[in-house]
Amino acid sequence: MPKRVLLGLLLACGLTAPVLAQEPKTGGVINAVIQPEPPGLMLALVQNGPTQMVSGNIFEGLLRYSPKLEPLPELAESWSVSEDAKTYTFKLRKGVTWHDGKPFTAADVLFSIEMLKQTHARARTNLAQVDKVEAPDDYTVVFTLKQPFGPFLGIFEVGSMPMVPKHLYGGTDWKTNPYNNAPVGTGPFMFKEWQKGSFIRLVKNPNYYEKGKPYLDEIYWQIIPDAAARSVAYETGKVDVLPGGSVENFDVPRLSKLKDTCVTGAGWEFFSPLAWLWLNNRQGPLADKRVRQAIMYAIDRDFAKDVIWNGLGKVATGPSASTIKYYTDDVKKYPYDPAKAKALLKEAGYKGEKIRLLPLAYGETWQRWGEAVKQNLQDVGMTIETIATDVAGGNQKIGDWDYDIAFTYLYQYGDPALGVGRNYISSNIAKGQMFNNVEGYSNPEIDKLFADGAIATPDSKRKEIYDKAQKILVEDVPVAWMLELQFPTITRCKVKNLITTGIGVNDGFKDAWLDK
Amino acid sequence: MLSFVAQRVLKGVIVLLAIVVLNFFLIRLAPGDPAVVMAGEAGASDQVFVKQLREKFGLDKPLPEQLFIYVKGVVSLDLGFSFRQQAPVAKLIGERLPATLLLTLTAFAISLMLGILFGTFAARFAGTFLDTGITVFALIFYAMPIFWVALMGILLFSVTFDWLPSFGYETVGANLTGLAHAVDVAKHLIMPAMTLGLFFMATYTRMTRASMLEVKRLDFVKTARAKGLSDAVIQRRHVLRNALLPVVTLAGVHSGTLIGGAVITETVFAWPGIGRLMYDALLQRDYNLLLGVFVICSAMVLIFNLITDLVYRLVDPRIEFAS
């Protein structure tokens, strides 16, 4: 078995980072890499990956999620759901203060929700299910939904719904608020310094409500824009933590073998990044289901996993990643079968029409993957033209439906109602926008299944609905699912308990400690 | 001379405004909408949200109105606000400018000094082994891509020998002050400055060599030699000084572009300068920030060109300023 495959298996099993039951030690400084440099740290206003990675230490949500995606208390210490599944009551922790010493109360929750509806695209979508939010007292918040919404308890982690201090943002122009550049949260670490282009420094919150935590004194997020330089920074001991995606995949096996290095693939369960090819269902050969199925057969996804992703990840079976709720692999299978692909193309009457392929401009691995897919498709007789763009340009082309095949990967947020359905329901076909149903797939049965799945109770009913939806989608191939991606986190082995939830490094370092 | 400078400054302002207008439209020609980029990062996108963002950025206004607002701002020295980074553009550029100036001016000094030195030696010993050696040495650094030289430098001096830091402007968290801080910054500066400097050095070396060989053939050099002046004096006072004019011209062109031309060096060495700020702004379609960086870079080119013209006079007193 190739070593990289073995590494992938070990990561999948979480065997390379055993969490030992040791007594945490207090003190120490961690140097971690952040890439790219976040445009801002105010999580309610900026929601890109690096912002959450840093600000997940500063801000908090009402809940966090275990690796099995069960809700865990954070700013809410308990919660209850009414029998009709329309009223959710959260009891907030008492004694929580913002970093400036002011108390955190239900008024902050109400304010945050109103603000996020205007500033946070995903929170806005999630909160569309809410009829009203009330605060009967300072430490209770009651959400009343318009109708039952199965995944409602899954929308409260810090990146999806960060809590914002009302006393600092209320009545101000949010976009120019000075606290955007010196954020104040309730989290285990406080913002101290940001030397643009160099580093972001967070220091321990001495008044954190969980006694004894955080264990670390400081975190330095080092900004190193070049992937090779990030690898060297780890090799030369200048940084201790390389969060998932910090280095090119071909460097992972080498770095993993360094002395005192631990690697884990854990901490991405909530996001469950799934890579696929958008297929423009509207026009040309791709409007024919048989051509889309041929693409699934034509692409050697095991090769992509083993060679391009160095054994990291898992071949996707359909629209849901295997790590999220209601996943099923009881669907049609598409093994690598060029002969079958050719037969399907012939049957569909494909005559070599030119098909445009947009790779994803996220670095070397993605470029290589684009070339491999192009070669696979050419091998079965398709004429492929690669279109080179940067990320913003590519997004615009895809949003404007000006493409044939395009790479992407999206987070699934733990539940099909949050992160899967949005890509396949016909009400999400809206020109000019990304990350919705840009492929133009329209199937009333799928629309109904996702609508029913979101509000169905109990869980077994939801499972039944989503099983059916997955079967239909895999048969129709609205997009070509590629891999469940894995972004291994590489650390010095002295860094303990860095990842304790399904949100991983994005959930902050409050449990992390250094075994000095 | 004063009227010459005043006239050049006035022309420079007009050129700068023309550049602003041109850049304003060029940036918008590139596909990619800042509002879609931002909405997309949240992992969701709906029409109302994107519309709100466009309104917030002022992108919903007609293009001429957007241009008018921007130019009005630039004229009153306001480079606008980066919605992406939630800070005034001038502040963002101001934070990065010192690091870029330190890097590029050091690299510029290295390239100019080494280039003239090597060029002089090459011309003095033209046709010898030393001449060939210098030419080959200079061309190696010119021919190799900057990112490659940078990575090899890191491999050799950081990973293998552990002599120099591989990234950054200073040792983060060391809290050094005074001389210790200066030494620390200098250590971090050596590799990026040498990488950038050695690249430009080749052109100065070749230019100095060619120019000196040309001047050496002129009659006044023969006269100087006939007068019995020493070879060193002839080379320094008569040949080099006259040969420097094309080198100064080239240096003027280079010095302006150094500000925005260090993107690769800054990226590989994680040097917190303007080049990277510009690159990030481009990827994120941060229009105001990108335009702001372009304004500064253009202003630098104009300023350095003016300085070049003034240096001509110092190098060759026969040149007079036309008013």
PDB file of N, CA, C and O in Angstrom, chain B residues 8-66:
ATOM      1  N   ARG B   8       7.415  70.574 -13.779  1.00  0.00           N
ATOM      2  CA  ARG B   8       7.354  69.110 -13.768  1.00  0.00           C
ATOM      3  C   ARG B   8       6.309  68.598 -12.772  1.00  0.00           C
ATOM      4  O   ARG B   8       5.615  67.622 -13.030  1.00  0.00           O
ATOM      5  N   VAL B   9       6.210  69.288 -11.624  1.00  0.00           N
ATOM      6  CA  VAL B   9       5.223  68.858 -10.621  1.00  0.00           C
ATOM      7  C   VAL B   9       3.817  69.038 -11.184  1.00  0.00           C
ATOM      8  O   VAL B   9       2.962  68.152 -11.047  1.00  0.00           O
ATOM      9  N   LEU B  10       3.594  70.163 -11.841  1.00  0.00           N
ATOM     10  CA  LEU B  10       2.271  70.421 -12.412  1.00  0.00           C
ATOM     11  C   LEU B  10       1.908  69.364 -13.462  1.00  0.00           C
ATOM     12  O   LEU B  10       0.823  68.789 -13.459  1.00  0.00           O
ATOM     13  N   LYS B  11       2.867  69.090 -14.334  1.00  0.00           N
ATOM     14  CA  LYS B  11       2.647  68.053 -15.343  1.00  0.00           C
ATOM     15  C   LYS B  11       2.385  66.712 -14.666  1.00  0.00           C
ATOM     16  O   LYS B  11       1.534  65.928 -15.099  1.00  0.00           O
ATOM     17  N   GLY B  12       3.149  66.484 -13.605  1.00  0.00           N
ATOM     18  CA  GLY B  12       3.009  65.209 -12.867  1.00  0.00           C
ATOM     19  C   GLY B  12       1.608  65.036 -12.311  1.00  0.00           C
ATOM     20  O   GLY B  12       1.029  63.940 -12.383  1.00  0.00           O
ATOM     21  N   VAL B  13       1.041  66.102 -11.782  1.00  0.00           N
ATOM     22  CA  VAL B  13      -0.312  66.023 -11.214  1.00  0.00           C
ATOM     23  C   VAL B  13      -1.320  65.671 -12.311  1.00  0.00           C
ATOM     24  O   VAL B  13      -2.204  64.833 -12.115  1.00  0.00           O
ATOM     25  N   ILE B  14      -1.147  66.285 -13.475  1.00  0.00           N
ATOM     26  CA  ILE B  14      -2.061  66.001 -14.593  1.00  0.00           C
ATOM     27  C   ILE B  14      -1.933  64.531 -15.018  1.00  0.00           C
ATOM     28  O   ILE B  14      -2.921  63.826 -15.202  1.00  0.00           O
ATOM     29  N   VAL B  15      -0.688  64.079 -15.118  1.00  0.00           N
ATOM     30  CA  VAL B  15      -0.461  62.670 -15.490  1.00  0.00           C
ATOM     31  C   VAL B  15      -1.094  61.747 -14.448  1.00  0.00           C
ATOM     32  O   VAL B  15      -1.750  60.757 -14.776  1.00  0.00           O
ATOM     33  N   LEU B  16      -0.931  62.118 -13.197  1.00  0.00           N
ATOM     34  CA  LEU B  16      -1.459  61.289 -12.109  1.00  0.00           C
ATOM     35  C   LEU B  16      -2.987  61.167 -12.201  1.00  0.00           C
ATOM     36  O   LEU B  16      -3.540  60.074 -12.057  1.00  0.00           O
ATOM     37  N   LEU B  17      -3.624  62.290 -12.475  1.00  0.00           N
ATOM     38  CA  LEU B  17      -5.086  62.260 -12.600  1.00  0.00           C
ATOM     39  C   LEU B  17      -5.526  61.397 -13.783  1.00  0.00           C
ATOM     40  O   LEU B  17      -6.493  60.639 -13.698  1.00  0.00           O
ATOM     41  N   ALA B  18      -4.767  61.510 -14.869  1.00  0.00           N
ATOM     42  CA  ALA B  18      -5.084  60.681 -16.035  1.00  0.00           C
ATOM     43  C   ALA B  18      -4.936  59.198 -15.670  1.00  0.00           C
ATOM     44  O   ALA B  18      -5.760  58.363 -16.053  1.00  0.00           O
ATOM     45  N   ILE B  19      -3.891  58.899 -14.904  1.00  0.00           N
ATOM     46  CA  ILE B  19      -3.666  57.497 -14.492  1.00  0.00           C
ATOM     47  C   ILE B  19      -4.823  57.021 -13.616  1.00  0.00           C
ATOM     48  O   ILE B  19      -5.310  55.892 -13.761  1.00  0.00           O
ATOM     49  N   VAL B  20      -5.271  57.886 -12.708  1.00  0.00           N
ATOM     50  CA  VAL B  20      -6.377  57.519 -11.814  1.00  0.00           C
ATOM     51  C   VAL B  20      -7.610  57.145 -12.632  1.00  0.00           C
ATOM     52  O   VAL B  20      -8.240  56.107 -12.401  1.00  0.00           O
ATOM     53  N   VAL B  21      -7.926  57.986 -13.620  1.00  0.00           N
ATOM     54  CA  VAL B  21      -9.127  57.738 -14.435  1.00  0.00           C
ATOM     55  C   VAL B  21      -8.971  56.435 -15.214  1.00  0.00           C
ATOM     56  O   VAL B  21      -9.871  55.588 -15.243  1.00  0.00           O
ATOM     57  N   LEU B  22      -7.798  56.253 -15.807  1.00  0.00           N
ATOM     58  CA  LEU B  22      -7.555  55.042 -16.593  1.00  0.00           C
ATOM     59  C   LEU B  22      -7.670  53.799 -15.709  1.00  0.00           C
ATOM     60  O   LEU B  22      -8.352  52.822 -16.048  1.00  0.00           O
ATOM     61  N   ASN B  23      -7.003  53.842 -14.553  1.00  0.00           N
ATOM     62  CA  ASN B  23      -7.038  52.691 -13.638  1.00  0.00           C
ATOM     63  C   ASN B  23      -8.456  52.403 -13.154  1.00  0.00           C
ATOM     64  O   ASN B  23      -8.849  51.255 -12.993  1.00  0.00           O
ATOM     65  N   PHE B  24      -9.192  53.461 -12.904  1.00  0.00           N
ATOM     66  CA  PHE B  24     -10.566  53.318 -12.425  1.00  0.00           C
ATOM     67  C   PHE B  24     -11.366  52.422 -13.371  1.00  0.00           C
ATOM     68  O   PHE B  24     -12.067  51.514 -12.952  1.00  0.00           O
ATOM     69  N   PHE B  25     -11.210  52.675 -14.674  1.00  0.00           N
ATOM     70  CA  PHE B  25     -11.972  51.880 -15.646  1.00  0.00           C
ATOM     71  C   PHE B  25     -11.344  50.506 -15.871  1.00  0.00           C
ATOM     72  O   PHE B  25     -12.053  49.511 -16.031  1.00  0.00           O
ATOM     73  N   LEU B  26     -10.008  50.467 -15.870  1.00  0.00           N
ATOM     74  CA  LEU B  26      -9.333  49.182 -16.106  1.00  0.00           C
ATOM     75  C   LEU B  26      -9.715  48.152 -15.044  1.00  0.00           C
ATOM     76  O   LEU B  26     -10.002  46.995 -15.346  1.00  0.00           O
ATOM     77  N   ILE B  27      -9.735  48.597 -13.790  1.00  0.00           N
ATOM     78  CA  ILE B  27     -10.061  47.680 -12.690  1.00  0.00           C
ATOM     79  C   ILE B  27     -11.458  47.112 -12.875  1.00  0.00           C
ATOM     80  O   ILE B  27     -11.705  45.928 -12.669  1.00  0.00           O
ATOM     81  N   ARG B  28     -12.354  47.979 -13.299  1.00  0.00           N
ATOM     82  CA  ARG B  28     -13.744  47.525 -13.449  1.00  0.00           C
ATOM     83  C   ARG B  28     -13.963  46.652 -14.677  1.00  0.00           C
ATOM     84  O   ARG B  28     -14.988  45.999 -14.803  1.00  0.00           O
ATOM     85  N   LEU B  29     -12.985  46.670 -15.573  1.00  0.00           N
ATOM     86  CA  LEU B  29     -13.097  45.794 -16.735  1.00  0.00           C
ATOM     87  C   LEU B  29     -12.844  44.333 -16.359  1.00  0.00           C
ATOM     88  O   LEU B  29     -13.321  43.416 -17.005  1.00  0.00           O
ATOM     89  N   ALA B  30     -12.064  44.119 -15.289  1.00  0.00           N
ATOM     90  CA  ALA B  30     -11.761  42.748 -14.867  1.00  0.00           C
ATOM     91  C   ALA B  30     -13.033  42.098 -14.335  1.00  0.00           C
ATOM     92  O   ALA B  30     -13.782  42.721 -13.581  1.00  0.00           O
ATOM     93  N   PRO B  31     -13.292  40.849 -14.735  1.00  0.00           N
ATOM     94  CA  PRO B  31     -14.492  40.190 -14.211  1.00  0.00           C
ATOM     95  C   PRO B  31     -14.356  39.950 -12.706  1.00  0.00           C
ATOM     96  O   PRO B  31     -13.245  39.783 -12.197  1.00  0.00           O
ATOM     97  N   GLY B  32     -15.480  39.952 -12.005  1.00  0.00           N
ATOM     98  CA  GLY B  32     -15.424  39.728 -10.553  1.00  0.00           C
ATOM     99  C   GLY B  32     -16.008  40.915  -9.829  1.00  0.00           C
ATOM    100  O   GLY B  32     -15.606  42.042 -10.062  1.00  0.00           O
ATOM    101  N   ASP B  33     -16.980  40.631  -8.978  1.00  0.00           N
ATOM    102  CA  ASP B  33     -17.697  41.684  -8.280  1.00  0.00           C
ATOM    103  C   ASP B  33     -17.363  41.595  -6.790  1.00  0.00           C
ATOM    104  O   ASP B  33     -17.527  40.536  -6.182  1.00  0.00           O
ATOM    105  N   PRO B  34     -16.872  42.707  -6.186  1.00  0.00           N
ATOM    106  CA  PRO B  34     -16.489  42.638  -4.768  1.00  0.00           C
ATOM    107  C   PRO B  34     -17.634  42.188  -3.864  1.00  0.00           C
ATOM    108  O   PRO B  34     -17.413  41.491  -2.873  1.00  0.00           O
ATOM    109  N   ALA B  35     -18.859  42.575  -4.213  1.00  0.00           N
ATOM    110  CA  ALA B  35     -19.999  42.195  -3.367  1.00  0.00           C
ATOM    111  C   ALA B  35     -20.232  40.684  -3.421  1.00  0.00           C
ATOM    112  O   ALA B  35     -20.497  40.050  -2.395  1.00  0.00           O
ATOM    113  N   VAL B  36     -20.079  40.106  -4.616  1.00  0.00           N
ATOM    114  CA  VAL B  36     -20.266  38.658  -4.751  1.00  0.00           C
ATOM    115  C   VAL B  36     -19.148  37.916  -4.021  1.00  0.00           C
ATOM    116  O   VAL B  36     -19.374  36.889  -3.374  1.00  0.00           O
ATOM    117  N   VAL B  37     -17.923  38.462  -4.105  1.00  0.00           N
ATOM    118  CA  VAL B  37     -16.796  37.833  -3.395  1.00  0.00           C
ATOM    119  C   VAL B  37     -17.105  37.770  -1.904  1.00  0.00           C
ATOM    120  O   VAL B  37     -16.972  36.732  -1.258  1.00  0.00           O
ATOM    121  N   MET B  38     -17.562  38.891  -1.355  1.00  0.00           N
ATOM    122  CA  MET B  38     -17.821  38.935   0.095  1.00  0.00           C
ATOM    123  C   MET B  38     -18.998  38.057   0.494  1.00  0.00           C
ATOM    124  O   MET B  38     -18.934  37.333   1.485  1.00  0.00           O
ATOM    125  N   ALA B  39     -20.075  38.124  -0.283  1.00  0.00           N
ATOM    126  CA  ALA B  39     -21.246  37.306   0.047  1.00  0.00           C
ATOM    127  C   ALA B  39     -20.885  35.838  -0.043  1.00  0.00           C
ATOM    128  O   ALA B  39     -21.293  35.025   0.787  1.00  0.00           O
ATOM    129  N   GLY B  40     -20.083  35.506  -1.045  1.00  0.00           N
ATOM    130  CA  GLY B  40     -19.695  34.119  -1.249  1.00  0.00           C
ATOM    131  C   GLY B  40     -18.904  33.566  -0.086  1.00  0.00           C
ATOM    132  O   GLY B  40     -19.031  32.401   0.267  1.00  0.00           O
ATOM    133  N   GLU B  41     -18.096  34.408   0.533  1.00  0.00           N
ATOM    134  CA  GLU B  41     -17.277  33.932   1.641  1.00  0.00           C
ATOM    135  C   GLU B  41     -18.107  33.483   2.834  1.00  0.00           C
ATOM    136  O   GLU B  41     -17.660  32.705   3.658  1.00  0.00           O
ATOM    137  N   ALA B  42     -19.306  34.004   2.933  1.00  0.00           N
ATOM    138  CA  ALA B  42     -20.159  33.612   4.047  1.00  0.00           C
ATOM    139  C   ALA B  42     -20.791  32.254   3.779  1.00  0.00           C
ATOM    140  O   ALA B  42     -21.501  31.720   4.619  1.00  0.00           O
ATOM    141  N   GLY B  43     -20.502  31.705   2.597  1.00  0.00           N
ATOM    142  CA  GLY B  43     -21.026  30.384   2.275  1.00  0.00           C
ATOM    143  C   GLY B  43     -22.476  30.431   1.840  1.00  0.00           C
ATOM    144  O   GLY B  43     -23.152  29.425   1.810  1.00  0.00           O
ATOM    145  N   ALA B  44     -22.963  31.592   1.527  1.00  0.00           N
ATOM    146  CA  ALA B  44     -24.348  31.714   1.066  1.00  0.00           C
ATOM    147  C   ALA B  44     -24.428  32.987   0.248  1.00  0.00           C
ATOM    148  O   ALA B  44     -23.531  33.810   0.261  1.00  0.00           O
ATOM    149  N   SER B  45     -25.481  33.121  -0.471  1.00  0.00           N
ATOM    150  CA  SER B  45     -25.583  34.297  -1.322  1.00  0.00           C
ATOM    151  C   SER B  45     -27.041  34.483  -1.688  1.00  0.00           C
ATOM    152  O   SER B  45     -27.677  33.574  -2.187  1.00  0.00           O
ATOM    153  N   ASP B  46     -27.592  35.623  -1.383  1.00  0.00           N
ATOM    154  CA  ASP B  46     -28.931  35.890  -1.899  1.00  0.00           C
ATOM    155  C   ASP B  46     -28.958  37.288  -2.499  1.00  0.00           C
ATOM    156  O   ASP B  46     -28.127  38.136  -2.187  1.00  0.00           O
ATOM    157  N   GLN B  47     -29.915  37.493  -3.389  1.00  0.00           N
ATOM    158  CA  GLN B  47     -29.923  38.711  -4.186  1.00  0.00           C
ATOM    159  C   GLN B  47     -30.000  39.972  -3.335  1.00  0.00           C
ATOM    160  O   GLN B  47     -29.307  40.950  -3.597  1.00  0.00           O
ATOM    161  N   VAL B  48     -30.844  39.916  -2.309  1.00  0.00           N
ATOM    162  CA  VAL B  48     -31.033  41.112  -1.470  1.00  0.00           C
ATOM    163  C   VAL B  48     -29.718  41.465  -0.765  1.00  0.00           C
ATOM    164  O   VAL B  48     -29.317  42.626  -0.693  1.00  0.00           O
ATOM    165  N   PHE B  49     -29.038  40.423  -0.274  1.00  0.00           N
ATOM    166  CA  PHE B  49     -27.794  40.649   0.463  1.00  0.00           C
ATOM    167  C   PHE B  49     -26.737  41.266  -0.452  1.00  0.00           C
ATOM    168  O   PHE B  49     -26.059  42.226  -0.088  1.00  0.00           O
ATOM    169  N   VAL B  50     -26.595  40.705  -1.659  1.00  0.00           N
ATOM    170  CA  VAL B  50     -25.607  41.238  -2.607  1.00  0.00           C
ATOM    171  C   VAL B  50     -25.965  42.681  -2.975  1.00  0.00           C
ATOM    172  O   VAL B  50     -25.092  43.541  -3.054  1.00  0.00           O
ATOM    173  N   LYS B  51     -27.251  42.941  -3.133  1.00  0.00           N
ATOM    174  CA  LYS B  51     -27.689  44.297  -3.473  1.00  0.00           C
ATOM    175  C   LYS B  51     -27.303  45.269  -2.350  1.00  0.00           C
ATOM    176  O   LYS B  51     -26.796  46.357  -2.602  1.00  0.00           O
ATOM    177  N   GLN B  52     -27.531  44.818  -1.119  1.00  0.00           N
ATOM    178  CA  GLN B  52     -27.178  45.674   0.038  1.00  0.00           C
ATOM    179  C   GLN B  52     -25.674  45.978   0.039  1.00  0.00           C
ATOM    180  O   GLN B  52     -25.257  47.103   0.284  1.00  0.00           O
ATOM    181  N   LEU B  53     -24.890  44.945  -0.227  1.00  0.00           N
ATOM    182  CA  LEU B  53     -23.434  45.149  -0.229  1.00  0.00           C
ATOM    183  C   LEU B  53     -23.029  46.121  -1.331  1.00  0.00           C
ATOM    184  O   LEU B  53     -22.184  46.988  -1.120  1.00  0.00           O
ATOM    185  N   ARG B  54     -23.648  45.972  -2.488  1.00  0.00           N
ATOM    186  CA  ARG B  54     -23.312  46.867  -3.596  1.00  0.00           C
ATOM    187  C   ARG B  54     -23.651  48.315  -3.248  1.00  0.00           C
ATOM    188  O   ARG B  54     -22.917  49.241  -3.583  1.00  0.00           O
ATOM    189  N   GLU B  55     -24.755  48.484  -2.555  1.00  0.00           N
ATOM    190  CA  GLU B  55     -25.138  49.835  -2.121  1.00  0.00           C
ATOM    191  C   GLU B  55     -24.109  50.371  -1.122  1.00  0.00           C
ATOM    192  O   GLU B  55     -23.693  51.517  -1.177  1.00  0.00           O
ATOM    193  N   LYS B  56     -23.688  49.474  -0.214  1.00  0.00           N
ATOM    194  CA  LYS B  56     -22.724  49.873   0.817  1.00  0.00           C
ATOM    195  C   LYS B  56     -21.399  50.290   0.183  1.00  0.00           C
ATOM    196  O   LYS B  56     -20.760  51.254   0.590  1.00  0.00           O
ATOM    197  N   PHE B  57     -20.981  49.567  -0.857  1.00  0.00           N
ATOM    198  CA  PHE B  57     -19.727  49.887  -1.548  1.00  0.00           C
ATOM    199  C   PHE B  57     -19.882  51.079  -2.491  1.00  0.00           C
ATOM    200  O   PHE B  57     -18.906  51.543  -3.062  1.00  0.00           O
ATOM    201  N   GLY B  58     -21.124  51.495  -2.731  1.00  0.00           N
ATOM    202  CA  GLY B  58     -21.360  52.574  -3.700  1.00  0.00           C
ATOM    203  C   GLY B  58     -21.294  52.067  -5.130  1.00  0.00           C
ATOM    204  O   GLY B  58     -21.176  52.845  -6.077  1.00  0.00           O
ATOM    205  N   LEU B  59     -21.370  50.752  -5.303  1.00  0.00           N
ATOM    206  CA  LEU B  59     -21.255  50.175  -6.645  1.00  0.00           C
ATOM    207  C   LEU B  59     -22.572  50.214  -7.412  1.00  0.00           C
ATOM    208  O   LEU B  59     -22.617  49.860  -8.586  1.00  0.00           O
ATOM    209  N   ASP B  60     -23.635  50.615  -6.717  1.00  0.00           N
ATOM    210  CA  ASP B  60     -24.936  50.685  -7.389  1.00  0.00           C
ATOM    211  C   ASP B  60     -25.085  51.987  -8.172  1.00  0.00           C
ATOM    212  O   ASP B  60     -25.964  52.127  -9.011  1.00  0.00           O
ATOM    213  N   LYS B  61     -24.185  52.931  -7.903  1.00  0.00           N
ATOM    214  CA  LYS B  61     -24.276  54.235  -8.583  1.00  0.00           C
ATOM    215  C   LYS B  61     -23.747  54.114 -10.017  1.00  0.00           C
ATOM    216  O   LYS B  61     -22.931  53.234 -10.309  1.00  0.00           O
ATOM    217  N   PRO B  62     -24.193  55.024 -10.917  1.00  0.00           N
ATOM    218  CA  PRO B  62     -23.657  54.990 -12.287  1.00  0.00           C
ATOM    219  C   PRO B  62     -22.138  55.203 -12.265  1.00  0.00           C
ATOM    220  O   PRO B  62     -21.616  55.923 -11.393  1.00  0.00           O
ATOM    221  N   LEU B  63     -21.454  54.603 -13.235  1.00  0.00           N
ATOM    222  CA  LEU B  63     -19.988  54.638 -13.263  1.00  0.00           C
ATOM    223  C   LEU B  63     -19.420  56.060 -13.251  1.00  0.00           C
ATOM    224  O   LEU B  63     -18.489  56.343 -12.483  1.00  0.00           O
ATOM    225  N   PRO B  64     -19.964  56.985 -14.069  1.00  0.00           N
ATOM    226  CA  PRO B  64     -19.411  58.358 -14.032  1.00  0.00           C
ATOM    227  C   PRO B  64     -19.516  58.978 -12.635  1.00  0.00           C
ATOM    228  O   PRO B  64     -18.614  59.691 -12.198  1.00  0.00           O
ATOM    229  N   GLU B  65     -20.616  58.679 -11.943  1.00  0.00           N
ATOM    230  CA  GLU B  65     -20.782  59.233 -10.595  1.00  0.00           C
ATOM    231  C   GLU B  65     -19.744  58.624  -9.639  1.00  0.00           C
ATOM    232  O   GLU B  65     -19.135  59.328  -8.831  1.00  0.00           O
ATOM    233  N   GLN B  66     -19.531  57.322  -9.776  1.00  0.00           N
ATOM    234  CA  GLN B  66     -18.507  56.676  -8.942  1.00  0.00           C
ATOM    235  C   GLN B  66     -17.139  57.299  -9.202  1.00  0.00           C
ATOM    236  O   GLN B  66     -16.375  57.561  -8.277  1.00  0.00           O
TER     237      GLN B  66
END
